[in-house]
């Protein structure tokens, strides 16, 4: 069956949250028309000229009994605007709402019967009938507006060929700010009163589009692009073609926003813009190649930001957030290859994870290093123009990269894309001989012989040497070794275990990234039992006076994690490290050191009551606290004053989501259990945005004093929480994060609980979470003994 176009009319009853729809689908088929439709009431199906067809609904499939057919099938139907955060739904704010859509991956079928598959690209011509006083935004600019009674009809220009998941409709009161980039209109849209907060994002978007047009060698395809702030949104953002939606915190900033938020806005804007080419112009054939979209957008975003803000050194963030984040997922038996077979919507929603984003992006970075930046860019240009307005697979990309570079990357890529997991390379130095060995790294202590073709980069006595390590083991003769390091700039997706080098590695010229690599790998070795806790603590000693942000932040993260799982044995270590780090003089004006200071202070607050008391005194003049310290001050105040009502008042009086989240986070740090219970109850009171309930759950999980209360609360409120995130993959990722921590010390109970409550929408995360729980629990036992 071939779909050519959709002619869609939606008559929206904004007040009653209902709509009537009429869609004309121009298509060709050899047998009956089979569409997707969910929660829609089908009123009639005709050929548009009086001939009716019978329809049959079976699950999410809608069969229209046309027999062989060529022409337009017209379907009249009706539906409701959802209270959930998927399909066409209501996003509330200030006692009112907008109606908005989120269709990725398989939710367009909740607004219109359609062939809801990525490779069924078609043109869309959308008309909406809405109340006169409202505005509407879609993928394309408005073509005509005509009044009819109390309503008006808005027709949008026809879209180019595109996939259904990229269709967008937003209706409500919007305020806009417009800029021009050549012929393209770049528009920032918010609910009333907020457009001024989008200036930074708009500027970033202008620079981003310019960057991509040059890098891809293809102009942005549509006449306009909207960046829309959505008051309630399950995701961070969504790249609907020409109408990108964002959670408010991912787009809007005020004078009090933290540097971290600014970096986040910049990254998310750049990511969604990359999709306008990677994903929207050229789309994966099927969701098993979702990484083609997400890995690229992730990787490209860092390229853009690095060119706009070189002082941010965002490739360091890339390592911490994307590469290490992906390894933390990929070290489990319960991982999946980057390219993964998926069928049902539930399966698809759960692969928007660290593998599809971070691992894929890291592999792209590795291959770019291997074939060179120039070839990589040329290959991407050729790939995009060859498949514009169409679909492609990973294989299409490798072929093009091989052609352009003259280096056969297919075998390398296929192995990295299709095999689950990643290797640890052991570098052994003995009797003047260097041996490199590889095997799969698993957190579960199991050893698994597996090989990858690894482009290994080394610096031996100051000279760079590259090899492709394809076998389990390779030997290299080295005379008189004075300095040595491996995996330069950490462009390779593997960890490194140095054995037998004595101090040679430490006396080599190590960069911040090298030192980060060593401590980051050490922590995974500690978790897997490859490294003893005492050796790990000794290694930490090398970092107490560390001056660079990346390794310092890493150690702080690790100590914060250890404190979360076993406070009694690790708080002293955390206190000592964070105290000494906060004494190190760092540039006041440097934005990265400002973020770091805020993070260090937040962590010290939890383990140093005297420090918390001091910092808490700043809460009374919270407005004056510098943005990057606000989180620490709020935490300190909760910790040392236990003033639930004061924090709740601050939450209620704040009109920025960023600061609301800061107060919510602080409200999970009380040491008094009854106050914690009040916070958890409050999270589900209806006053906290649905999107932020998960944030409270994650924040509470991190606080050792809140673990018992949080577990009890979760057990009681499971169905309520599931209901909030229905038809999204949100819970899968959430359970993966919380089970390994909340479950420590009660594994049988937790396993039993999740056995009894089967959740198909989260089963991937639950399985992986339970595996991780066993590893964390083992670590606790190791440290205690
Ligand atoms: Zn994306």
XYZ file of C-alpha atoms and ligand atoms in Angstrom:
786
model
C 0.000 0.000 0.000
C 1.294 3.431 -0.967
C 0.079 6.624 0.661
C 0.525 9.843 -1.295
C -1.145 12.452 0.896
C -3.450 13.241 3.787
C -6.038 15.978 3.562
C -6.940 16.448 7.204
C -9.642 18.563 8.807
C -9.914 18.806 12.597
C -12.851 20.592 14.196
C -11.736 21.155 17.764
C -14.080 21.772 20.677
C -11.457 23.346 22.889
C -13.684 23.696 25.915
C -15.073 20.170 25.920
C -11.763 18.638 24.812
C -13.305 16.778 21.903
C -12.773 16.864 18.178
C -14.373 15.767 14.957
C -12.084 14.749 12.142
C -12.316 14.149 8.446
C -9.333 12.761 6.620
C -8.959 12.122 2.915
C -6.135 9.677 2.325
C -4.897 9.547 -1.236
C -3.436 6.104 -1.761
C -2.935 3.076 -3.893
C -3.454 -0.456 -2.652
C -3.746 -3.965 -4.032
C -5.960 -5.185 -1.189
C -8.041 -3.636 1.575
C -6.706 -0.452 3.113
C -5.169 -1.097 6.501
C -4.636 1.930 8.723
C -3.785 2.540 12.363
C -6.291 4.184 14.693
C -6.530 4.258 18.485
C -9.314 5.687 20.667
C -11.063 7.160 17.615
C -14.719 6.517 16.852
C -15.046 5.854 13.129
C -18.287 7.338 11.772
C -17.969 6.527 8.096
C -15.542 5.558 5.351
C -16.300 6.400 1.731
C -14.605 6.977 -1.584
C -15.629 10.638 -1.316
C -18.249 10.194 -4.035
C -20.961 8.413 -2.135
C -19.674 4.869 -2.061
C -19.351 3.560 1.509
C -16.851 1.012 2.747
C -17.220 -1.265 5.719
C -14.586 -0.848 8.423
C -13.245 -3.259 10.995
C -11.216 -2.365 14.042
C -8.768 -4.902 15.437
C -6.515 -3.600 18.209
C -4.686 -0.625 16.723
C -5.479 -1.662 13.130
C -8.389 -0.260 11.153
C -9.289 -2.170 8.003
C -11.285 -0.335 5.356
C -12.789 -2.875 3.002
C -11.980 -1.197 -0.264
C -10.480 -4.131 -2.105
C -7.888 -3.029 -4.689
C -8.143 0.746 -4.756
C -6.573 3.874 -6.172
C -7.805 7.266 -5.049
C -8.844 9.024 -1.851
C -10.495 7.176 1.001
C -12.425 9.610 3.151
C -12.979 8.819 6.792
C -15.156 10.761 9.228
C -14.473 10.149 12.873
C -14.411 11.702 16.316
C -12.092 11.604 19.285
C -11.152 13.214 22.595
C -8.209 15.245 23.757
C -6.268 13.082 26.213
C -5.407 13.817 29.831
C -2.231 11.752 29.368
C 0.935 13.129 27.811
C 0.748 11.355 24.448
C -1.139 11.687 21.174
C -3.317 14.822 21.167
C -3.430 15.995 24.767
C -4.140 18.808 27.153
C -1.121 20.625 28.608
C -2.245 22.669 31.607
C -0.864 25.895 33.039
C -2.232 28.649 35.307
C -5.770 27.194 35.467
C -6.021 26.999 31.690
C -4.355 24.891 28.982
C -3.218 24.431 25.437
C -4.020 21.439 23.258
C -0.848 19.982 21.825
C 0.378 16.813 20.138
C 3.222 14.384 20.652
C 3.220 11.572 18.098
C 6.582 9.863 18.386
C 6.786 6.979 18.134
C 3.364 5.539 17.270
C 0.794 8.046 18.517
C -0.332 9.962 15.419
C -3.008 7.268 15.197
C -4.636 8.926 18.238
C -5.511 12.009 16.170
C -6.118 10.555 12.718
C -6.430 7.175 11.052
C -3.178 6.834 9.133
C -0.432 4.472 8.051
C 1.598 5.185 11.157
C 4.980 3.966 9.961
C 8.198 5.851 9.389
C 8.572 4.662 5.801
C 5.018 5.586 4.774
C 5.935 9.184 4.001
C 3.215 11.428 2.625
C 2.272 15.064 2.229
C -0.076 16.607 4.791
C -2.564 19.349 4.170
C -4.073 20.375 7.491
C -7.081 22.582 8.238
C -8.368 23.237 11.752
C -11.513 24.877 13.018
C -10.937 26.527 16.407
C -12.403 29.247 18.636
C -11.831 32.735 17.260
C -9.727 33.903 20.194
C -7.219 31.031 19.928
C -4.110 30.493 17.822
C -2.900 27.372 16.072
C 0.587 26.231 15.137
C 1.464 23.372 12.806
C 4.467 22.230 10.782
C 3.905 24.731 7.959
C 2.985 28.436 7.856
C -0.668 29.475 7.792
C -2.053 29.722 4.280
C -5.548 31.132 4.902
C -7.765 32.092 7.829
C -11.522 32.375 7.357
C -14.084 33.289 10.003
C -17.207 31.195 10.468
C -19.481 32.142 13.380
C -17.762 31.874 16.745
C -14.966 29.921 15.127
C -12.320 30.343 12.500
C -10.796 27.993 9.992
C -7.047 27.945 9.594
C -5.509 26.158 6.650
C -1.798 25.456 6.685
C 0.434 25.111 3.655
C 1.013 21.607 2.367
C 3.995 19.833 3.939
C 6.672 18.026 1.946
C 6.681 14.236 2.140
C 7.221 13.255 5.742
C 6.527 10.557 8.330
C 3.385 10.653 10.479
C 5.283 10.866 13.779
C 6.507 14.337 12.795
C 3.084 15.901 12.324
C 2.235 18.658 14.809
C -0.764 20.639 15.965
C -0.850 23.116 18.853
C -3.932 25.157 19.781
C -4.279 27.741 22.533
C -3.112 31.219 23.362
C 0.423 31.719 22.117
C 2.782 34.647 22.162
C 5.492 34.766 19.514
C 8.861 36.317 18.854
C 10.143 36.124 15.277
C 13.578 36.385 13.723
C 14.624 36.017 10.105
C 17.427 33.890 8.757
C 17.583 34.468 5.018
C 14.143 33.376 3.849
C 13.473 31.252 6.912
C 11.341 32.538 9.773
C 12.594 31.371 13.142
C 9.812 31.745 15.690
C 9.747 31.345 19.425
C 6.272 30.532 20.772
C 5.208 30.425 24.411
C 2.069 30.726 26.475
C 1.280 34.407 27.240
C 3.829 36.411 29.223
C 6.836 34.211 28.565
C 8.236 35.027 25.151
C 10.904 37.279 26.664
C 12.421 34.205 28.320
C 13.239 32.623 24.988
C 15.794 35.076 23.645
C 18.801 32.874 24.395
C 17.197 29.828 22.763
C 16.214 31.839 19.710
C 19.761 33.141 19.269
C 21.157 29.644 19.682
C 18.690 28.342 17.100
C 19.757 30.948 14.541
C 23.411 29.988 14.974
C 22.565 26.299 14.940
C 20.623 26.451 11.683
C 23.475 28.353 10.037
C 25.951 25.743 11.239
C 23.896 22.837 9.916
C 23.162 24.432 6.561
C 26.877 24.727 6.046
C 27.900 21.381 7.511
C 25.220 19.355 5.705
C 25.415 21.461 2.552
C 21.598 21.498 2.412
C 19.428 24.514 3.299
C 16.748 24.080 5.956
C 13.789 22.658 4.041
C 10.696 24.509 5.301
C 9.722 28.213 5.164
C 9.563 28.519 8.958
C 10.498 26.841 12.167
C 8.706 27.257 15.489
C 10.324 26.562 18.845
C 7.346 26.022 21.129
C 7.409 25.969 24.949
C 4.905 23.363 26.166
C 3.759 23.676 29.784
C 3.327 19.902 30.285
C 5.547 17.532 28.352
C 6.722 14.001 29.055
C 9.858 14.408 26.937
C 12.574 17.057 27.016
C 11.732 18.078 23.473
C 10.419 16.726 20.160
C 11.619 17.546 16.681
C 8.273 17.796 14.788
C 9.281 19.190 11.413
C 9.075 22.972 11.530
C 7.329 22.946 14.922
C 9.699 21.749 17.605
C 8.176 21.319 21.048
C 10.115 21.766 24.275
C 9.482 21.347 27.946
C 9.609 24.916 29.311
C 12.881 24.327 31.204
C 14.496 23.155 27.984
C 13.741 26.430 26.195
C 13.123 29.306 28.590
C 15.642 31.003 30.864
C 15.468 33.981 33.202
C 18.144 36.089 34.858
C 18.279 33.601 37.727
C 18.741 30.501 35.589
C 21.802 28.406 36.287
C 24.653 27.956 33.830
C 23.746 24.293 33.696
C 20.298 25.229 32.426
C 21.816 27.485 29.787
C 24.039 24.679 28.573
C 21.085 22.327 28.614
C 18.914 24.681 26.550
C 21.740 25.103 24.086
C 22.236 21.356 23.771
C 18.563 20.497 23.383
C 17.933 23.231 20.807
C 20.948 22.043 18.785
C 19.822 18.414 19.085
C 16.294 19.074 17.823
C 17.587 21.237 14.994
C 19.901 18.442 13.830
C 16.809 16.254 13.493
C 15.378 18.652 10.912
C 17.913 16.987 8.600
C 18.693 13.724 10.407
C 15.298 12.192 10.999
C 12.950 14.603 9.265
C 14.514 15.089 5.832
C 16.059 11.605 5.847
C 14.223 9.170 8.082
C 15.105 5.688 9.285
C 13.191 2.964 7.460
C 11.949 1.468 10.693
C 12.409 2.075 14.417
C 15.160 -0.573 14.697
C 17.372 2.152 13.238
C 16.149 4.845 15.674
C 19.778 5.335 16.660
C 20.371 6.843 13.184
C 18.169 9.712 14.317
C 19.143 9.969 17.935
C 22.858 9.212 17.792
C 23.364 11.737 15.044
C 21.346 14.467 16.659
C 23.216 13.863 19.908
C 26.629 13.887 18.255
C 25.907 16.879 16.002
C 24.558 18.952 18.887
C 27.957 18.856 20.605
C 29.648 19.893 17.371
C 27.407 22.922 17.112
C 27.786 24.008 20.718
C 31.525 23.505 20.573
C 31.650 25.910 17.647
C 29.376 28.493 19.308
C 30.777 28.201 22.855
C 34.321 26.783 22.688
C 34.908 27.928 26.297
C 32.323 25.398 27.516
C 34.541 22.484 26.413
C 31.425 20.469 25.730
C 33.271 17.392 24.514
C 34.072 16.893 28.180
C 30.342 16.929 28.912
C 29.904 14.505 26.039
C 32.205 12.015 27.745
C 30.472 12.243 31.098
C 26.895 12.358 29.862
C 26.900 10.362 26.640
C 29.871 7.977 26.582
C 30.020 7.080 30.267
C 26.228 7.250 30.504
C 25.953 4.677 27.731
C 28.621 2.434 29.253
C 26.719 2.422 32.541
C 23.810 0.905 30.616
C 25.842 -1.271 28.279
C 27.799 -3.055 31.014
C 24.675 -5.063 31.818
C 23.734 -8.442 30.417
C 20.331 -6.858 29.918
C 21.430 -4.364 27.332
C 20.618 -4.333 23.634
C 22.565 -3.744 20.440
C 22.366 -0.255 18.951
C 20.363 -1.696 16.092
C 17.578 -3.576 17.758
C 14.569 -5.429 16.368
C 11.368 -3.833 17.672
C 7.728 -4.302 16.760
C 5.093 -3.094 19.189
C 4.705 0.550 20.281
C 5.648 -0.508 23.847
C 8.911 -1.980 22.586
C 9.664 1.062 20.475
C 9.072 3.579 23.277
C 11.613 1.780 25.466
C 14.566 2.047 23.103
C 14.808 5.820 23.398
C 17.605 5.208 25.847
C 21.296 5.648 26.592
C 22.202 3.095 23.925
C 20.301 4.758 21.072
C 21.542 8.204 22.076
C 24.854 7.987 23.911
C 26.390 4.778 22.634
C 25.469 5.483 19.028
C 26.840 9.020 19.322
C 30.076 7.703 20.847
C 30.488 5.184 18.037
C 30.020 7.966 15.485
C 32.700 9.984 17.242
C 35.011 6.967 17.172
C 34.446 6.429 13.444
C 34.890 10.128 12.687
C 38.289 9.977 14.370
C 39.118 6.835 12.419
C 38.283 8.104 8.925
C 38.979 11.805 9.542
C 36.681 14.777 9.998
C 36.759 15.777 6.348
C 35.664 12.377 5.006
C 33.034 12.102 7.684
C 31.459 15.432 6.750
C 31.559 14.655 3.024
C 30.012 11.258 3.626
C 27.176 12.764 5.658
C 26.474 15.333 2.940
C 26.336 12.675 0.273
C 24.126 10.414 2.394
C 21.638 13.182 3.192
C 21.270 14.421 -0.356
C 20.938 10.894 -1.745
C 18.041 10.082 0.626
C 16.352 13.473 1.041
C 12.556 13.174 1.584
C 13.029 9.418 1.740
C 14.152 6.700 4.144
C 17.493 5.041 4.765
C 19.215 2.428 6.909
C 22.501 2.291 8.760
C 23.946 0.280 5.938
C 23.305 3.105 3.467
C 25.376 5.336 5.669
C 28.349 2.958 6.017
C 28.444 2.438 2.274
C 28.656 6.168 1.723
C 31.297 6.679 4.417
C 33.388 3.845 2.929
C 33.068 5.263 -0.581
C 34.110 8.732 0.456
C 36.957 7.776 2.771
C 38.302 4.797 0.852
C 38.411 3.001 4.214
C 36.137 0.003 4.661
C 34.082 0.968 7.682
C 31.214 -1.483 7.113
C 32.764 -4.386 9.019
C 33.783 -2.186 11.909
C 30.426 -0.485 12.113
C 28.358 -3.615 11.708
C 30.137 -5.173 14.635
C 29.651 -2.152 16.906
C 26.042 -1.643 15.850
C 24.888 -5.254 16.051
C 26.725 -6.583 19.093
C 25.468 -5.746 22.566
C 27.975 -4.543 25.143
C 31.435 -3.039 24.880
C 35.027 -4.176 25.442
C 37.541 -3.542 28.155
C 41.062 -3.388 26.750
C 43.684 -4.640 29.157
C 47.100 -3.115 28.524
C 49.755 -5.354 30.084
C 53.387 -4.348 30.270
C 55.880 -7.142 30.970
C 59.551 -7.677 30.063
C 59.641 -4.900 27.468
C 56.553 -6.231 25.794
C 53.174 -4.551 25.561
C 50.179 -6.840 25.281
C 46.708 -5.605 24.448
C 43.808 -7.903 25.259
C 40.113 -7.419 24.820
C 36.991 -9.005 26.252
C 33.422 -7.916 26.894
C 33.039 -5.878 30.049
C 30.190 -6.917 32.311
C 29.235 -5.486 35.672
C 28.055 -8.915 36.814
C 31.637 -10.241 37.143
C 30.928 -12.779 34.423
C 33.662 -12.950 31.847
C 32.619 -13.192 28.235
C 35.102 -13.717 25.411
C 33.970 -11.429 22.619
C 35.886 -9.248 20.212
C 35.237 -6.011 18.406
C 37.355 -4.364 15.714
C 38.682 -1.570 17.929
C 40.474 1.435 16.476
C 43.008 1.774 19.302
C 44.941 5.005 19.723
C 48.048 5.152 21.919
C 50.814 7.516 22.873
C 54.067 5.648 23.390
C 57.034 7.723 24.571
C 55.282 10.807 23.208
C 54.601 9.274 19.767
C 51.055 8.558 18.588
C 50.473 4.989 17.382
C 47.211 3.628 15.991
C 46.232 0.029 15.465
C 43.039 -1.811 14.679
C 42.758 -4.400 17.420
C 40.671 -7.195 15.945
C 41.776 -10.257 17.884
C 41.603 -11.202 21.521
C 45.248 -10.330 21.963
C 48.018 -8.446 20.228
C 51.690 -8.003 21.202
C 53.806 -4.964 20.518
C 57.576 -4.726 21.120
C 58.508 -1.539 22.925
C 62.048 -0.505 23.808
C 62.629 1.505 26.902
C 59.096 2.581 27.829
C 59.052 6.004 29.492
C 55.502 7.162 28.970
C 52.324 5.491 27.846
C 48.638 6.120 27.510
C 45.858 4.599 25.475
C 42.462 5.702 24.096
C 43.513 9.279 23.373
C 40.835 11.886 24.055
C 38.672 8.904 24.877
C 37.336 8.709 21.358
C 37.190 4.901 21.587
C 34.155 3.217 23.131
C 36.129 0.948 25.438
C 37.508 1.099 28.933
C 41.166 0.584 29.745
C 42.726 -1.545 32.435
C 46.459 -0.752 32.873
C 48.490 -3.560 34.421
C 52.211 -3.602 35.219
C 53.056 -0.004 34.338
C 53.957 1.124 37.847
C 54.000 4.909 37.735
C 54.665 5.138 33.998
C 51.097 6.078 33.175
C 50.886 8.677 35.931
C 54.136 10.352 34.911
C 53.024 10.575 31.263
C 51.553 13.888 30.204
C 47.970 13.200 31.216
C 45.217 15.590 30.179
C 42.049 16.215 32.168
C 40.319 13.741 29.846
C 42.984 11.079 30.488
C 42.655 11.472 34.245
C 38.882 11.353 33.899
C 39.183 8.153 31.870
C 41.264 6.480 34.554
C 38.944 7.291 37.435
C 35.802 6.686 35.411
C 37.016 3.220 34.381
C 38.190 2.487 37.912
C 34.704 3.030 39.208
C 33.237 0.497 36.777
C 35.980 -1.937 37.813
C 35.026 -1.360 41.431
C 31.390 -2.119 40.635
C 32.268 -5.312 38.790
C 34.631 -6.511 41.490
C 37.702 -6.171 39.244
C 39.073 -3.589 41.676
C 39.185 -3.734 45.466
C 37.527 -0.951 47.432
C 40.789 -0.156 49.239
C 42.615 0.245 45.913
C 39.848 2.467 44.646
C 40.050 4.683 47.731
C 43.828 4.879 47.309
C 43.357 5.969 43.701
C 40.931 8.699 44.805
C 43.821 10.159 46.790
C 45.349 11.298 43.502
C 42.306 13.511 42.909
C 41.922 15.474 46.144
C 43.915 18.354 44.653
C 42.586 17.901 41.091
C 42.003 21.303 39.530
C 40.228 20.471 36.273
C 36.440 20.324 36.163
C 35.927 17.032 34.326
C 37.796 14.662 36.663
C 36.710 16.597 39.752
C 33.078 16.426 38.762
C 33.443 12.722 38.071
C 34.897 11.961 41.497
C 32.169 14.055 43.080
C 29.534 12.048 41.184
C 31.090 8.786 42.317
C 31.285 9.814 45.966
C 27.754 11.085 45.818
C 26.641 7.723 44.466
C 28.539 5.826 47.165
C 26.966 8.054 49.785
C 23.541 7.268 48.345
C 23.996 3.515 48.588
C 25.993 3.293 51.812
C 26.114 6.569 53.764
C 27.447 5.061 56.986
C 30.738 3.993 55.408
C 31.297 6.677 52.809
C 30.156 10.052 54.127
C 33.560 10.755 55.678
C 35.253 10.172 52.318
C 32.774 12.455 50.589
C 33.123 15.160 53.259
C 36.923 15.194 53.011
C 36.960 15.325 49.231
C 34.296 17.996 48.857
C 35.726 20.181 51.603
C 39.191 20.142 50.100
C 37.861 20.705 46.593
C 35.827 23.741 47.629
C 39.045 25.309 48.986
C 40.812 25.108 45.629
C 40.802 28.534 44.006
C 39.099 28.446 40.619
C 38.351 31.200 38.116
C 35.296 33.135 39.253
C 34.148 34.042 35.755
C 34.491 30.593 34.208
C 31.038 29.109 33.658
C 32.222 25.521 34.007
C 33.873 26.146 37.357
C 30.719 27.907 38.465
C 28.680 24.783 37.689
C 31.264 22.660 39.461
C 31.196 24.829 42.577
C 27.427 24.488 42.746
C 27.635 20.704 42.433
C 30.391 20.392 45.064
C 28.443 22.577 47.469
C 25.254 20.545 46.982
C 27.119 17.349 47.757
C 28.927 18.757 50.793
C 25.635 20.027 52.180
C 24.383 16.463 52.534
C 27.389 15.211 54.504
C 28.488 18.262 56.517
C 25.906 19.680 58.896
C 28.053 22.648 59.891
C 28.471 23.647 56.255
C 24.755 23.117 55.619
C 23.899 25.415 58.522
C 26.105 28.186 57.144
C 24.776 27.885 53.633
C 21.155 27.680 54.809
C 21.394 31.203 56.207
C 21.416 32.486 52.624
C 17.960 31.101 51.989
C 16.202 34.157 53.392
C 17.620 36.176 50.521
C 17.263 33.471 47.936
C 16.845 35.947 45.082
C 20.357 37.238 45.700
C 22.036 33.831 45.727
C 24.073 33.373 42.563
C 22.229 31.102 40.123
C 24.630 28.150 40.253
C 24.496 28.051 44.064
C 20.713 28.139 44.414
C 20.291 24.382 44.399
C 22.871 23.952 47.165
C 21.314 26.700 49.285
C 17.823 25.211 48.984
C 19.188 21.757 49.879
C 21.079 23.168 52.839
C 17.961 24.918 54.072
C 15.882 21.744 53.910
C 18.654 19.780 55.540
C 19.443 22.013 58.467
C 16.163 23.880 59.047
C 13.618 21.253 58.014
C 11.221 24.035 57.065
C 8.664 22.239 54.890
C 6.225 25.146 54.810
C 8.913 27.653 53.877
C 10.040 25.566 50.922
C 6.492 24.868 49.835
C 5.797 28.602 49.898
C 8.890 29.252 47.796
C 7.713 26.550 45.375
C 4.272 28.089 45.069
C 5.537 31.616 44.623
C 8.040 30.754 41.919
C 6.844 31.061 38.347
C 9.757 29.263 36.735
C 9.818 25.498 36.316
C 13.562 25.464 36.838
C 13.256 26.958 40.306
C 10.198 24.924 41.171
C 12.272 21.816 40.493
C 15.064 23.223 42.659
C 12.633 23.511 45.596
C 11.096 20.101 44.946
C 14.556 18.579 44.944
C 15.341 20.271 48.250
C 12.083 18.954 49.704
C 13.366 15.397 49.242
C 16.423 16.161 51.402
C 14.723 16.469 54.799
C 16.135 14.124 57.368
C 12.736 13.845 59.032
C 10.632 11.057 57.545
C 7.252 12.676 58.140
C 8.363 15.738 56.160
C 9.564 13.480 53.356
C 6.195 11.796 53.293
C 4.528 15.181 52.958
C 6.743 15.943 49.954
C 5.906 12.641 48.310
C 2.184 13.138 48.927
C 2.465 16.636 47.519
C 4.051 15.275 44.332
C 0.794 13.481 43.535
C -1.551 16.184 44.799
C -2.197 17.468 41.280
C -0.354 20.695 42.030
C 2.971 19.379 40.713
C 3.151 19.013 36.943
C 2.841 15.420 35.752
C 6.214 15.726 34.036
C 7.852 16.580 37.393
C 6.468 13.706 39.465
C 9.214 11.559 38.018
C 11.736 14.249 38.953
C 10.627 14.045 42.581
C 10.901 10.261 42.502
C 14.450 10.381 41.122
C 15.522 13.110 43.545
C 14.109 11.235 46.548
C 15.843 8.049 45.459
C 19.194 9.816 45.624
C 18.727 10.858 49.262
C 19.691 8.088 51.690
C 17.238 9.295 54.343
C 14.358 9.154 51.880
C 14.868 5.641 50.514
C 12.444 3.799 52.800
C 9.730 6.410 52.501
C 10.122 6.495 48.733
C 9.887 2.744 48.337
C 6.736 2.598 50.458
C 5.223 5.501 48.540
C 6.037 3.896 45.208
C 4.395 0.621 46.206
C 1.187 2.349 47.241
C 1.026 4.761 44.306
C 2.295 2.601 41.475
C -0.931 2.666 39.473
C -1.265 6.439 39.788
C 2.268 6.914 38.518
C 1.797 4.457 35.664
C -1.304 6.329 34.662
C 0.614 9.611 34.406
C 3.058 8.265 31.852
C 0.899 5.894 29.841
C 1.974 5.460 26.207
C 5.403 6.956 26.838
C 8.649 5.102 27.556
C 9.239 7.253 30.647
C 8.763 4.571 33.284
C 11.235 2.180 31.709
C 14.113 4.617 32.177
C 12.815 5.670 35.577
C 12.758 2.141 36.970
C 16.214 1.488 35.600
C 17.448 4.418 37.700
C 15.573 3.784 40.930
C 15.396 0.004 41.363
C 19.164 -0.466 41.857
C 19.146 2.053 44.705
C 15.775 1.672 46.420
C 16.196 -2.090 46.248
C 19.435 -2.343 48.212
C 18.926 -4.481 51.309
C 15.517 -5.769 50.140
C 16.188 -7.618 46.913
C 13.672 -10.472 47.407
C 10.913 -8.007 48.257
C 11.655 -5.846 45.219
C 11.901 -8.806 42.856
C 8.665 -10.156 44.216
C 6.953 -6.786 43.805
C 7.947 -6.429 40.166
C 7.019 -10.037 39.450
C 3.547 -9.380 40.776
C 3.123 -6.094 38.909
C 3.797 -6.812 35.300
C 4.361 -3.602 33.343
C 4.856 -4.162 29.684
C 5.616 -0.469 29.107
C 8.612 -0.648 31.456
C 9.791 -4.236 31.346
C 13.096 -3.432 29.643
C 14.083 -0.945 32.367
C 12.846 -3.173 35.191
C 14.910 -6.144 34.026
C 18.031 -4.039 33.618
C 17.348 -2.305 36.941
C 17.143 -5.623 38.787
C 20.450 -6.733 37.290
C 22.073 -3.494 38.360
C 20.566 -3.837 41.827
C 22.426 -7.092 42.317
C 25.698 -5.422 41.355
C 25.119 -2.465 43.701
C 24.121 -4.763 46.498
C 27.336 -6.747 46.027
C 29.316 -3.532 46.173
C 27.669 -2.616 49.475
C 28.643 -5.988 50.905
C 32.212 -5.527 49.644
C 32.607 -2.114 51.204
C 31.100 -3.248 54.481
C 33.420 -6.235 54.820
Zn 16.268 13.373 19.414
